[in-house]
Coordinates of C-alpha atoms in Angstrom, one line a residue:
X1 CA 7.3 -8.4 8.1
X2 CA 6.0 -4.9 6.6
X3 CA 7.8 -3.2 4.7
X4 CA 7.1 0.6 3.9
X5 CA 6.5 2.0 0.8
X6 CA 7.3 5.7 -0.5
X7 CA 4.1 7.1 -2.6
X8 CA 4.3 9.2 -5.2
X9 CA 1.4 11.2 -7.0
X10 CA -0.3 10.0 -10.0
X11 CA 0.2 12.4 -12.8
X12 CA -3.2 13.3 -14.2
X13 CA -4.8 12.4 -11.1
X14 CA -6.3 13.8 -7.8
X15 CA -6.2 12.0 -4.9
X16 CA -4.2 9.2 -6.1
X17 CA -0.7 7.6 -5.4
X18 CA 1.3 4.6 -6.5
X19 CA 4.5 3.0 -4.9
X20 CA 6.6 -0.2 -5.5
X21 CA 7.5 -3.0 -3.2
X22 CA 10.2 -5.8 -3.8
X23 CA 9.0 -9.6 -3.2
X24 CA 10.9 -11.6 -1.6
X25 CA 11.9 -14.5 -3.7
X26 CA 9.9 -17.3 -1.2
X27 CA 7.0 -15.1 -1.1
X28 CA 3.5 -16.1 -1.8
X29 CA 1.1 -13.1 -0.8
X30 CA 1.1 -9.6 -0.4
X31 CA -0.9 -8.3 2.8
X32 CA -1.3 -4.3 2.4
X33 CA -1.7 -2.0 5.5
X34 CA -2.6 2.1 4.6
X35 CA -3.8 4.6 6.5
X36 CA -4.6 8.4 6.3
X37 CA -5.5 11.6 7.6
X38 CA -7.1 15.2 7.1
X39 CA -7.0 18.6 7.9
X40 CA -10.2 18.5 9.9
X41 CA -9.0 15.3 11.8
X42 CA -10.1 12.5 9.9
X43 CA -8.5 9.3 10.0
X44 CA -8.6 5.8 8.3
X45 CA -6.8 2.6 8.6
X46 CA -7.2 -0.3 6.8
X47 CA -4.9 -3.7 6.8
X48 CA -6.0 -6.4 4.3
X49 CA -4.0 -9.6 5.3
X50 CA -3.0 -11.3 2.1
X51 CA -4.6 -9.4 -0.1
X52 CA -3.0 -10.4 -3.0
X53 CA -1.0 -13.5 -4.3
X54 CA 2.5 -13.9 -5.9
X55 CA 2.9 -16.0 -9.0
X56 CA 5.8 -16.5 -10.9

């Protein structure tokens, strides 16, 4: 299931964000899916299937 996320900028920083996501309690791995796009029509997509891994 993907869940979106809602990025804010990164005081300080250009060209950055950050955002939060709630894990479920059974959950094991995160997989992360971004993608973007300029003025000039530039566009990237990227999906890293889990990408990272839930301990508790």
């Amino acid at each position: 299931m993907w869940t979106s996320v809602e990025l804010g900028d990164v005081p300080g920083k250009s060209a950055a964000w950050e955002g939060s996501v709630r894990v479920p309690k059974d959950g094991q791995y995160i997989s992360l899916r971004a993608s973007a796009t300029d003025d000039r029509g530039g566009s990237v997509r990227q999906e890293i299937i889990r990408g990272v891994r839930v301990t508790k």
